[in-house]
Short mmCIF file of C-alpha atoms in Angstrom, two decimals:
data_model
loop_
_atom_site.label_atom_id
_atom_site.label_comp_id
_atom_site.label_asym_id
_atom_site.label_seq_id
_atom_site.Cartn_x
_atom_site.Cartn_y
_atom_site.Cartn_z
CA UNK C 8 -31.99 -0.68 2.41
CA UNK C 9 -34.31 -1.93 -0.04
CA UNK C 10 -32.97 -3.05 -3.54
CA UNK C 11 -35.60 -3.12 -5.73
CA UNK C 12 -37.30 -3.71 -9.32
CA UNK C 13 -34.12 -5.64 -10.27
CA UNK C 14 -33.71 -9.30 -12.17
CA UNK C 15 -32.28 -11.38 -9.44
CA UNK C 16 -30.54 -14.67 -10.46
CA UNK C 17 -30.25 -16.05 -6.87
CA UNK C 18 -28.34 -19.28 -7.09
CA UNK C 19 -30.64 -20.43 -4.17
CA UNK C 20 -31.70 -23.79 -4.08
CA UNK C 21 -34.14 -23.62 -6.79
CA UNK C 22 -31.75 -21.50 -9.00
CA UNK C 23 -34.89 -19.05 -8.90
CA UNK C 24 -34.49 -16.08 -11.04
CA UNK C 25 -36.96 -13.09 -9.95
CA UNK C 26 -38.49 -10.92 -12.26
CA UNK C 27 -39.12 -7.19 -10.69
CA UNK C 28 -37.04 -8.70 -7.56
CA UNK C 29 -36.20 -6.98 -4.52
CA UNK C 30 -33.55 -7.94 -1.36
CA UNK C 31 -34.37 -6.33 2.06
CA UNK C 32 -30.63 -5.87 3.93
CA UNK C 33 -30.58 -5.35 7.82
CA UNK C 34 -27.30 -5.36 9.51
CA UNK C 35 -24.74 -6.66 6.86
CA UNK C 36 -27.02 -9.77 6.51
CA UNK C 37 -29.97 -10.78 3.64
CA UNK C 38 -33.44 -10.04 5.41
CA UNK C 39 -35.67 -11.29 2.75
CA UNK C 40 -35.55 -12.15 -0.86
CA UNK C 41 -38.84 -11.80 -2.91
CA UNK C 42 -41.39 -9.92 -5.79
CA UNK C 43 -41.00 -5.62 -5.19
CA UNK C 44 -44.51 -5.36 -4.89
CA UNK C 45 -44.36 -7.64 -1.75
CA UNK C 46 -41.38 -6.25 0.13
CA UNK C 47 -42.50 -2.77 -0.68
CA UNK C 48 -45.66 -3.66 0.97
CA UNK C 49 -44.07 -5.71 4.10
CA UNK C 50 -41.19 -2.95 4.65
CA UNK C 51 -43.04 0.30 4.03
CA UNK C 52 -40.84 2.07 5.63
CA UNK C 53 -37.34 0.82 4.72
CA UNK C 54 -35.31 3.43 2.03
CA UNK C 55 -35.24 2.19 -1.25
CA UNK C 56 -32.85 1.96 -4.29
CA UNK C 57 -33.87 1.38 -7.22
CA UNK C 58 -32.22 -1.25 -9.59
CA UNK C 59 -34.56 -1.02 -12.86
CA UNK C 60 -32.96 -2.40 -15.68
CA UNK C 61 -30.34 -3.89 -13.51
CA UNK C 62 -29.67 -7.92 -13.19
CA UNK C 63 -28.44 -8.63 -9.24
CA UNK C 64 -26.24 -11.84 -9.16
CA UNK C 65 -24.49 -13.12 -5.78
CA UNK C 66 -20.55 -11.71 -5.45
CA UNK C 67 -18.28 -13.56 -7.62
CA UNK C 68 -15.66 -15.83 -5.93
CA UNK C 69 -12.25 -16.29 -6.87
CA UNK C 70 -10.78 -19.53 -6.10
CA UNK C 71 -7.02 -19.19 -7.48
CA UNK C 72 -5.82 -15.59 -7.37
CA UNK C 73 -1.69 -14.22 -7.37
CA UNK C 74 -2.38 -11.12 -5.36
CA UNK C 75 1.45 -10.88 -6.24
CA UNK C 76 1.14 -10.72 -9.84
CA UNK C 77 -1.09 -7.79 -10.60
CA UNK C 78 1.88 -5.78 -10.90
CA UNK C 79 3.66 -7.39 -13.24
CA UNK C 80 0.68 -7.78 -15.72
CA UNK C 81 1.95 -9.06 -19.15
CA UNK C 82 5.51 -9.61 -18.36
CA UNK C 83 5.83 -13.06 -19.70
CA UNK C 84 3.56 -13.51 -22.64
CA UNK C 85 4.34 -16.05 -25.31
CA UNK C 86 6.02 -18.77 -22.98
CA UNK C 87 5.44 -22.13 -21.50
CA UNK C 88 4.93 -22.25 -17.48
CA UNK C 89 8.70 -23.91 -17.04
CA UNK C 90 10.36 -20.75 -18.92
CA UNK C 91 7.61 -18.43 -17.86
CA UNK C 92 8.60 -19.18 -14.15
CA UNK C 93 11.88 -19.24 -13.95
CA UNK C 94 13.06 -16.77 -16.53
CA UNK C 95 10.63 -13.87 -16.46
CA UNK C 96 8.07 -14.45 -13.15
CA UNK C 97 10.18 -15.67 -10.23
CA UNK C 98 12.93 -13.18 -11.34
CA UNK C 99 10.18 -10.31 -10.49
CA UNK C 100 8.81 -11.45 -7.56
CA UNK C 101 11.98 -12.99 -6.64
CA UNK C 102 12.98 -8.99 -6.29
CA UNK C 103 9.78 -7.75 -4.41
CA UNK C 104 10.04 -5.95 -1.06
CA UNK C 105 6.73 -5.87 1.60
CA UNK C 106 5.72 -2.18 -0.10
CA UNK C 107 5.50 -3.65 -3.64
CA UNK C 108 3.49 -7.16 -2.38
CA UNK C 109 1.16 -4.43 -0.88
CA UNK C 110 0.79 -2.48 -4.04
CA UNK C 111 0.14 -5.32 -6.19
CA UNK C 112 -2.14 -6.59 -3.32
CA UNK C 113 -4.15 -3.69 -3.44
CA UNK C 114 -3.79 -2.80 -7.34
CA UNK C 115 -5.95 -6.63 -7.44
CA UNK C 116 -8.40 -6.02 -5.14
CA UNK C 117 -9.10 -2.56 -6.68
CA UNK C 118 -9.47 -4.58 -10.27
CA UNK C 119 -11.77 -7.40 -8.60
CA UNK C 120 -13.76 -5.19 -7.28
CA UNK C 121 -15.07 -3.21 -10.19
CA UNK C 122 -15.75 -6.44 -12.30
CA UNK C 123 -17.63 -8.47 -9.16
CA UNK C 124 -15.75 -10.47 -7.18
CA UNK C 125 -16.17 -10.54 -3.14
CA UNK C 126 -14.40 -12.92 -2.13
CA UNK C 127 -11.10 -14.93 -3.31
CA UNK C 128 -8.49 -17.45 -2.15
CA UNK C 129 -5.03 -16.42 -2.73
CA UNK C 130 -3.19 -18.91 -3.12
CA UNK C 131 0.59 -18.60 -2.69
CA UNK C 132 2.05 -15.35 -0.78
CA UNK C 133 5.72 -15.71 -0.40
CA UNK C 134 7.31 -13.86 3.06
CA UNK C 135 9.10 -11.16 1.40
CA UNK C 136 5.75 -10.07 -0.10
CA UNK C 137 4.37 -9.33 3.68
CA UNK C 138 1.31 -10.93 4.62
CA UNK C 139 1.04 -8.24 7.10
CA UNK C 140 0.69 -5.65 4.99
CA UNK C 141 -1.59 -7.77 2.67
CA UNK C 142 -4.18 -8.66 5.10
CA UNK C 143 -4.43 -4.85 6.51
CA UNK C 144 -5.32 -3.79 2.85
CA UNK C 145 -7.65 -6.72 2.23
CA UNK C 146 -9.71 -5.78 5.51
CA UNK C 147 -9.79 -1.92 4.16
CA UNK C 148 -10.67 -2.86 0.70
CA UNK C 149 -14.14 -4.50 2.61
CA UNK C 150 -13.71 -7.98 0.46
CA UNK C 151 -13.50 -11.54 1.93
CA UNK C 152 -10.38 -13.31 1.31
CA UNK C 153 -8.20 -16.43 1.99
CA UNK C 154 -4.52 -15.59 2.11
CA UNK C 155 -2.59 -18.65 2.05
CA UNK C 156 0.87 -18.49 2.90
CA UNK C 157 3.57 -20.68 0.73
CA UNK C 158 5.33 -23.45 2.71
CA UNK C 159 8.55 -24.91 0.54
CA UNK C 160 11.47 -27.52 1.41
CA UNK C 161 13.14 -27.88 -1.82
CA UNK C 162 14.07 -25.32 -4.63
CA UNK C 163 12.97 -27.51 -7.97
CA UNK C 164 10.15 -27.05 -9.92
CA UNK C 165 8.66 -30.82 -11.68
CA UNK C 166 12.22 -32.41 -12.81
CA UNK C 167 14.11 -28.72 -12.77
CA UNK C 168 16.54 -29.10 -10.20
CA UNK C 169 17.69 -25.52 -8.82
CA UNK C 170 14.87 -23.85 -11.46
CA UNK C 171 14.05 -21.73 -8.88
CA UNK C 172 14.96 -17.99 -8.30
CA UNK C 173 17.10 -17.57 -5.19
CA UNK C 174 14.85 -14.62 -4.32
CA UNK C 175 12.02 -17.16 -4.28
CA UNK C 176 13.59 -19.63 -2.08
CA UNK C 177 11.95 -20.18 1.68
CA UNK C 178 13.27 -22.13 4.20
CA UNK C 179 11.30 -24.53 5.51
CA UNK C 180 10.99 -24.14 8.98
CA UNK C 181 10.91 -20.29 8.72
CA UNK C 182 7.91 -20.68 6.33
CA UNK C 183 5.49 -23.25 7.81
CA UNK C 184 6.75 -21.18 11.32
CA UNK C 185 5.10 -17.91 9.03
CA UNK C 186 2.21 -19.58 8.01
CA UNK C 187 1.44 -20.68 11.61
CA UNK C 188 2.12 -17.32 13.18
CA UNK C 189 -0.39 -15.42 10.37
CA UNK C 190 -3.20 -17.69 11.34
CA UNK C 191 -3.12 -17.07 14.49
CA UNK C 192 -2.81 -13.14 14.17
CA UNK C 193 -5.22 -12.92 11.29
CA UNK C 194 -7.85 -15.37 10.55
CA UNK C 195 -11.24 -14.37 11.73
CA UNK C 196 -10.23 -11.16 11.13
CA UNK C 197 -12.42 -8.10 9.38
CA UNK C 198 -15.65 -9.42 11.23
CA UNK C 199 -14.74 -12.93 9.87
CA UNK C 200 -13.52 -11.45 5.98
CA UNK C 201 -10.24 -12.72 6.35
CA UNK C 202 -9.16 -16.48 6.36
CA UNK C 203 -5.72 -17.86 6.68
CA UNK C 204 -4.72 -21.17 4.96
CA UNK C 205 -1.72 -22.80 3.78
CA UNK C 206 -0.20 -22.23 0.26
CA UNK C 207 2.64 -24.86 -0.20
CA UNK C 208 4.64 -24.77 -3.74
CA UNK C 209 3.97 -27.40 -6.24
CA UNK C 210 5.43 -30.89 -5.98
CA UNK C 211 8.37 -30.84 -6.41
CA UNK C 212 9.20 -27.96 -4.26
CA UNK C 213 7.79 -29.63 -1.24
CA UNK C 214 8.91 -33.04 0.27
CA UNK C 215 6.43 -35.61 0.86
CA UNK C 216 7.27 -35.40 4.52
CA UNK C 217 6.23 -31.57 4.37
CA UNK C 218 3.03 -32.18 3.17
CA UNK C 219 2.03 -34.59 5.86
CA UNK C 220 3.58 -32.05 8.52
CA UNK C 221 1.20 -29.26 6.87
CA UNK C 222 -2.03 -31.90 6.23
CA UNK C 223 -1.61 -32.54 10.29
CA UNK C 224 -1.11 -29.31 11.46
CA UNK C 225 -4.47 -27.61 8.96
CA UNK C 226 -6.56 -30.56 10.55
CA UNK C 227 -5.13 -29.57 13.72
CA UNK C 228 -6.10 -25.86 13.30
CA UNK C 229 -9.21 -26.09 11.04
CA UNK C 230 -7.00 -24.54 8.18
CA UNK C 231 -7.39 -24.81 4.69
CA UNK C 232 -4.71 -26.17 2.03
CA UNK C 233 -4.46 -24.96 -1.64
CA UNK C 234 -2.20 -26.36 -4.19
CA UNK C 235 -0.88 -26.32 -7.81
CA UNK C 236 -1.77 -30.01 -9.05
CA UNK C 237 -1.03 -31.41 -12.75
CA UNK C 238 -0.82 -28.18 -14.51
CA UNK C 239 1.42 -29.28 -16.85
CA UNK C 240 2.34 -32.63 -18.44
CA UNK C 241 5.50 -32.53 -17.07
CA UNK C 242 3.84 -32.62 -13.05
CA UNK C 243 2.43 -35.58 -14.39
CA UNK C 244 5.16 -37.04 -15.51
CA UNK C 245 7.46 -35.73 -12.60
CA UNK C 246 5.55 -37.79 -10.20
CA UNK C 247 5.04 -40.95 -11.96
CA UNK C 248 9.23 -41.00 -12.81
CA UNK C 249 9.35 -39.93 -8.58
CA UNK C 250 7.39 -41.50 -6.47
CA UNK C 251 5.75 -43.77 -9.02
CA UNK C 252 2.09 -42.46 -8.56
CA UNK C 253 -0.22 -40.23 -10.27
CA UNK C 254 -1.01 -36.67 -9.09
CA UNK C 255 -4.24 -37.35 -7.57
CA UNK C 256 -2.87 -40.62 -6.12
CA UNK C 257 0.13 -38.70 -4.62
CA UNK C 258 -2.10 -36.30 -3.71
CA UNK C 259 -3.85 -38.68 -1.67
CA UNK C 260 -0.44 -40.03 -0.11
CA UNK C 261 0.72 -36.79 1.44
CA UNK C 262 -2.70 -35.59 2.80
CA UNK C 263 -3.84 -33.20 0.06
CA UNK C 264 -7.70 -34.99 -0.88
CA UNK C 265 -10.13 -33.86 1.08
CA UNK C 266 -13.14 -31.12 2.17
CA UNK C 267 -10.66 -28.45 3.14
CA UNK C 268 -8.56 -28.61 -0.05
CA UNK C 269 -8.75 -26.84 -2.72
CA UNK C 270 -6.50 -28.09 -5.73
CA UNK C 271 -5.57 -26.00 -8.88
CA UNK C 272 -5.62 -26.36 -12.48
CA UNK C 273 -5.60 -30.09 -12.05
CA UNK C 274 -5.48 -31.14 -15.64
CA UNK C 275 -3.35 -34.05 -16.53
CA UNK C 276 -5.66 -36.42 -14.46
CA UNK C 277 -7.88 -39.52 -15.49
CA UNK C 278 -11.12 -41.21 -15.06
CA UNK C 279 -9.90 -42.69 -11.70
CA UNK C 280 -8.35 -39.28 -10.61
CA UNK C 281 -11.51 -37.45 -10.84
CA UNK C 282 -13.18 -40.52 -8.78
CA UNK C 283 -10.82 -40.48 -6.11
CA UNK C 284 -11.56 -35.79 -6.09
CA UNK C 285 -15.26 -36.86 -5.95
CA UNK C 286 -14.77 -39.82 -3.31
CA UNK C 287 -13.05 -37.27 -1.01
CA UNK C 288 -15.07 -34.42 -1.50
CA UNK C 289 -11.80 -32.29 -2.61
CA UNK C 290 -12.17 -29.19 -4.71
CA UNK C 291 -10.94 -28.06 -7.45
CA UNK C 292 -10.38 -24.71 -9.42
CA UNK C 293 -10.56 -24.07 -12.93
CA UNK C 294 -8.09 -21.68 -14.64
CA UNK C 295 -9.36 -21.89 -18.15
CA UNK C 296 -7.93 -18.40 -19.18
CA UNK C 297 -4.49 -19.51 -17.54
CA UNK C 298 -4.22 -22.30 -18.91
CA UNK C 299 -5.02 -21.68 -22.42
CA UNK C 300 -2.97 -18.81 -22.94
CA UNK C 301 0.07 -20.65 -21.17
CA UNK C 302 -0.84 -23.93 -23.66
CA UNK C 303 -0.77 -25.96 -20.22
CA UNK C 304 -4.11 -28.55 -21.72
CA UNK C 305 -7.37 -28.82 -20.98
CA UNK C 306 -9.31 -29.49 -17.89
CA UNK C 307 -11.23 -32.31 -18.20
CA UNK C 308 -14.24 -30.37 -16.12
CA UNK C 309 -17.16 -31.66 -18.07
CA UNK C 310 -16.43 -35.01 -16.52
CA UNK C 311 -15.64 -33.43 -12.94
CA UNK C 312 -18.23 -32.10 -13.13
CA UNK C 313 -20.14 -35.50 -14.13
CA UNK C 314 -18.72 -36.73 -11.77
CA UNK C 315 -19.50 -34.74 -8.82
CA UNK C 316 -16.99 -32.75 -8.12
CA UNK C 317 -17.23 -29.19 -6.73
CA UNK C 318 -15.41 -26.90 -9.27
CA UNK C 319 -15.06 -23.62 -9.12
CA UNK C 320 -13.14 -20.95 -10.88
CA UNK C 321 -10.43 -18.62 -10.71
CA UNK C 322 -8.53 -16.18 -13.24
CA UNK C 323 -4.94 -16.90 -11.75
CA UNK C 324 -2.46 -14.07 -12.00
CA UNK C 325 -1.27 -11.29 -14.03
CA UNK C 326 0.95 -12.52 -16.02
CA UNK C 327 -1.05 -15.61 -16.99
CA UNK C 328 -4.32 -14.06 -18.21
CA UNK C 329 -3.69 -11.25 -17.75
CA UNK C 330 -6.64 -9.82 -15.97
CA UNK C 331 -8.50 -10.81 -12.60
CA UNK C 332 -12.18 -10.08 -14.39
CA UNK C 333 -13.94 -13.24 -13.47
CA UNK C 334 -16.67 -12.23 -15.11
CA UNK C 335 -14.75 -12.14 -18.82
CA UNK C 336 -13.64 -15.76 -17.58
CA UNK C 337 -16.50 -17.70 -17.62
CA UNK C 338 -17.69 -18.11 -21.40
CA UNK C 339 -14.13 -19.34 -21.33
CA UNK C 340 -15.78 -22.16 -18.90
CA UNK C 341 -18.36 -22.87 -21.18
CA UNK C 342 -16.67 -22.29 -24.63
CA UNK C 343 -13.27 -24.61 -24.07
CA UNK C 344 -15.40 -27.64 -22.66
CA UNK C 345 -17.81 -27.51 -26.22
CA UNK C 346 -14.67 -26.94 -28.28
CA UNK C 347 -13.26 -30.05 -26.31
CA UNK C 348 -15.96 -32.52 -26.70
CA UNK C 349 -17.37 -31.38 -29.63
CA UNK C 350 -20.55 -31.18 -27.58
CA UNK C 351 -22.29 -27.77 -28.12
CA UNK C 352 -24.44 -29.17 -24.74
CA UNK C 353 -21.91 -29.61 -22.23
CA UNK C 354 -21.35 -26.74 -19.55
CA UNK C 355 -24.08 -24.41 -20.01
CA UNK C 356 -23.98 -21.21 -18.84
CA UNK C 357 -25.86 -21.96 -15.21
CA UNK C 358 -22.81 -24.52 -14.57
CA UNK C 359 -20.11 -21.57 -15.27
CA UNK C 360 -22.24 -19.16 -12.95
CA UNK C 361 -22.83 -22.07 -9.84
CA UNK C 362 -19.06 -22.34 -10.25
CA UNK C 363 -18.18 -18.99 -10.18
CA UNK C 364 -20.74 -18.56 -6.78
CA UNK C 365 -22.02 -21.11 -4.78
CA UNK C 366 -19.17 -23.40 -5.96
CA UNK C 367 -16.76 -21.37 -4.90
CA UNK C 368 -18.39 -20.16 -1.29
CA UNK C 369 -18.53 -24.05 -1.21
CA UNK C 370 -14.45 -24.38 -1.81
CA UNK C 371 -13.86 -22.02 0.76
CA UNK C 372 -15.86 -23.10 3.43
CA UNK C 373 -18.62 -20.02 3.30
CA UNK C 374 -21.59 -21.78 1.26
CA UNK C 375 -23.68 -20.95 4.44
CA UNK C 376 -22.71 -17.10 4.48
CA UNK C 377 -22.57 -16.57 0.33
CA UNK C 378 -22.61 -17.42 -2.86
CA UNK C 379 -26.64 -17.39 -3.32
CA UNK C 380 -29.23 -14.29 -2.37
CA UNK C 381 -31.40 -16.11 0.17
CA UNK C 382 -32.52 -14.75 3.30
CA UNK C 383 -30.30 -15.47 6.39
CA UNK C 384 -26.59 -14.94 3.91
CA UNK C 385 -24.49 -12.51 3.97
CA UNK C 386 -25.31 -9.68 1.41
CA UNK C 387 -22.94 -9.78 -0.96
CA UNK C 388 -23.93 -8.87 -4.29
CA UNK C 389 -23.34 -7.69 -7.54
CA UNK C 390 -25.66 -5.03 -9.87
CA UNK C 391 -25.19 -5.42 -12.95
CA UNK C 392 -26.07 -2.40 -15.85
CA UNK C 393 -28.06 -4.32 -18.81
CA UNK C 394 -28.98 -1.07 -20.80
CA UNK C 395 -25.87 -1.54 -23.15
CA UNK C 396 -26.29 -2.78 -26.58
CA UNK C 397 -23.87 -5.80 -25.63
CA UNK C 398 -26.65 -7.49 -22.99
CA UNK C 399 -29.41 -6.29 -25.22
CA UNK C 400 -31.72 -7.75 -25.71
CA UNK C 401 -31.65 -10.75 -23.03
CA UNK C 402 -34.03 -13.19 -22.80
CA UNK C 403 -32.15 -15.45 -21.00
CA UNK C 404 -30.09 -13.37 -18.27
CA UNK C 405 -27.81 -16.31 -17.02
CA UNK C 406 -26.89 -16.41 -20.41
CA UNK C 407 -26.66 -12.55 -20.72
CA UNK C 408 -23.95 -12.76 -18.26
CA UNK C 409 -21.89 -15.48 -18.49
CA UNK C 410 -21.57 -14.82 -22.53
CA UNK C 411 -21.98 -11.44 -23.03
CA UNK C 412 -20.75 -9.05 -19.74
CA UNK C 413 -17.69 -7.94 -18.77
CA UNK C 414 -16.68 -6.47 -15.30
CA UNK C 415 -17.50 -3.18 -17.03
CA UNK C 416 -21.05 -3.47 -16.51
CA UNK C 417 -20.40 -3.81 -13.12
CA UNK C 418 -22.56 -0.76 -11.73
CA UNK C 419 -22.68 -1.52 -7.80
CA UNK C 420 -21.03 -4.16 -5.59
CA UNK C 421 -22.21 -4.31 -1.72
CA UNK C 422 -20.46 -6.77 0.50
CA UNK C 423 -21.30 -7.53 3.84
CA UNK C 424 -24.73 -4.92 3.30
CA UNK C 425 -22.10 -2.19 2.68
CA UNK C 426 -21.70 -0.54 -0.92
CA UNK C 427 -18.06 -0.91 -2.18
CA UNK C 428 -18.56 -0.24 -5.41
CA UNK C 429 -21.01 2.56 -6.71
CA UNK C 430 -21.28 3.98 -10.15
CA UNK C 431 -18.00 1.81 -11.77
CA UNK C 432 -15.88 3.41 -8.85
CA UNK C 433 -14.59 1.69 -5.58
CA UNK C 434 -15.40 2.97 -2.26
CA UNK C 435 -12.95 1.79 0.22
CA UNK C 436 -9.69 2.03 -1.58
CA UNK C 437 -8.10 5.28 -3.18
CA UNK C 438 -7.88 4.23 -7.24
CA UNK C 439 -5.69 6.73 -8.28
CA UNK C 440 -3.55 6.52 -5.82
CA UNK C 441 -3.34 2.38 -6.04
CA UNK C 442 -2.83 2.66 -9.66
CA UNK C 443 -0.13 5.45 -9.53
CA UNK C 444 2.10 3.56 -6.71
CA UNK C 445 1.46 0.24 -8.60
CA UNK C 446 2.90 2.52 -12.13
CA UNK C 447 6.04 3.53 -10.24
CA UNK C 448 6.53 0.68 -8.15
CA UNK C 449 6.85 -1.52 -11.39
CA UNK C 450 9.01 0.21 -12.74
CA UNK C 451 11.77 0.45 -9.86
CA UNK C 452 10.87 -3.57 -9.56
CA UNK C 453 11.95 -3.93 -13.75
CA UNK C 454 15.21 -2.30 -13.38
CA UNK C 455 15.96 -3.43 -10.04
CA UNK C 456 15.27 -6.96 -11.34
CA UNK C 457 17.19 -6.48 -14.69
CA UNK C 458 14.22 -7.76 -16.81
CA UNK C 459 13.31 -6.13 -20.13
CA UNK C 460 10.05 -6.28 -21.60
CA UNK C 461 9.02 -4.59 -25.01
CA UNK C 462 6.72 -4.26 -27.94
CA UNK C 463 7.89 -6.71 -30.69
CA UNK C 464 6.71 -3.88 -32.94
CA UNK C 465 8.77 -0.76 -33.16
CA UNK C 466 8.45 2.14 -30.67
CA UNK C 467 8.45 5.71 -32.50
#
């Protein structure tokens, strides 16, 4: 197929955006990236869609998703993370069978793939939720995804001893034991869509001896780790009153630094912290929805950035944002770093877009396969509708779309050369029925759970 007579912001080396672009796909793969005129006139004979007043930007990546969460969208607004854990989101998911972790599962992929995103890392997927069952409906849905699998030792959460749901508890052999047996079943599966990493809790819940056990055995296996670091001042301070070292230094301690790591939230850290991220070529993920709405701090990702660290960026979980629209997420990139520093010039919208592509192919160990439209990548790829008052008029179409879309103006998503999403509506997954077993689901999850959530306003 030909795509043609689109605005193509390729992320490619040059950041080249192409006026009246075109991209040639052959078997799953970009063929050639260039001017319409040209392709039409090298590839005469190739069929043709055309993507007039359409902007074409690589598939989003999501580098901190809760697959697990979707379901319980907006159960714990209005609280810290402490309270929000253990009172309202562990309780849930604490009372989740295999079917439900599917339903969410799928209910998420169904909502990332209207508003962009191709690939994501999950980061924590407990064994009750079935990983199975997960990775079967991530292969049908046609995405790319990391599904790490959490490894645990102790039930605390930062200085909370016993904070943590019994449902929620793991064993630790039994988990690292899952974790080991998933890879092996799953990762290269889906023509090389799936990946399988490990997802250990936060410190706190896992013993410095764990983490060394899990750093050897990912090094050993060519897995990734992801991790919750210094969300919340009381990580920071949890590790300092423990162990007498800083996040990132502990980090470094157990085995967490590194090219194959991808740390989360990461914001109570300091100048040396963010030298020691960049010195070890570890990653790091950017919640800035998350975070704000659970008043966890800000990111200091300006100076990450500065500092030459890869960020990219994820919209975290249901509860916490409380959507997984990526593409809603990124003024928040751009607008909470200004607000920060008072600096109307820090974090323009090209940085939010690298992070939310190339940066986040990078993070997950596919910068060679995505996150750009150059020839030789995978085609993965996002259309984007600009003939809506909101993106009119656009001069400046990175701007257009990190400021002013939404995932609603997501017209067409193709991953691996093969349409997923046409027309608003996803191809490889059954909306209605996700959304009506998600509905019903939910609800036996509530009452089975005991957990009561209402309007503060009066129902009538």
């Amino acid at each position: 197929m030909l795509y043609e007579h689109g605005t193509l912001i390729t992320v490619d080396k040059a950041r080249r955006i192409i006026q009246d672009g075109a991209i040639l796909v052959r078997d799953g793969r970009i063929a050639a990236v260039g001017k319409s005129y040209d392709l039409a006139q090298a590839f005469p004979d190739e069929p043709r869609e055309d993507l007039r007043d359409d902007v074409v930007i690589p598939g989003l990546v999501d580098t901190h998703v809760h697959l697990a969460q979707a379901m319980i969208r907006g159960c714990a607004d209005d609280l810290e993370l402490i309270e929000w854990l253990g009172k309202r989101v562990w309780v849930l998911q604490g009372n989740y069978d295999e079917a439900d972790g599917r339903a969410s599962a799928e209910l998420c992929m169904v909502e990332m793939l209207k508003s962009g995103t191709t690939a994501f890392l999950e980061c924590m997927i407990a064994g009750r939720y079935g990983l199975d069952g997960i990775a079967e409906a991530l292969i049908q849905s046609g995405m790319r995804g990391v599904l790490s699998k959490i490894v645990m030792d102790t039930a605390t959460y930062a200085s909370k001893d016993d904070w943590m749901y019994p449902g929620m508890r793991e064993d630790r052999d039994v988990s690292l034991r899952q974790a080991l047996d998933a890879f092996d079943r799953w990762d290269g599966a889906g023509d090389g869509r799936v990946k399988i990493w490990f997802g250990p809790r936060t410190p706190g819940g896992v013993s410095p001896e764990l983490y060394r056990e899990i750093a050897r055995l990912a090094d050993k296996r060519g897995m990734g780790i992801t991790v919750h670091l210094a969300e919340v001042r009381a990580d920071r301070e949890f590790l300092l009153g423990t162990y007498g070292r800083k996040p990132v230094e502990f980090a470094q301690d157990v085995g967490l630094l590194g090219p194959r790591r991808v740390l989360a939230h990461v914001i109570w850290v300091d100048d040396d912290e963010i030298r020691m991220l960049a010195e070890t070529g570890t990653h790091v993920t950017h919640n800035p929805a998350s975070n704000s709405k659970l008043a966890s701090g800000f990111a200091r990702i300006a100076e990450m950035v500065e500092a030459g660290v890869n960020v990219s960026v994820g919209c975290d979980g249901g509860p916490s944002n409380n959507t997984y629209d990526l593409l809603r997420d990124l003024r928040w990139v751009c607008y909470l770093q200004k607000a920060r520093l008072l600096d109307p010039q820090t974090v323009p919208a090209e940085t939010a877009l690298e992070m939310a592509t190339i940066n986040g192919a990078k993070a997950l160990g596919w910068e060679d396969e995505i996150g750009s439209l150059e020839a030789g990548k995978k085609a993965d790829f996002v259309v984007l509708d600009m003939n809506k008052p909101h993106l009119t008029p656009s001069p400046n179409p990175v701007s257009t779309v990190v400021h002013c879309a939404t995932g609603a103006d997501v017209r067409l998503v193709v991953v691996d050369g093969k349409p997923v999403v046409r027309d608003g509506r996803v191809l490889t997954l059954d909306e209605e029925r996700v959304m009506q077993t998600a509905r019903a689901r939910a609800e036996a999850l509530y009452e089975r759970a005991g957990v009561r959530v209402s309007p503060r306003w009066p129902v009538v």
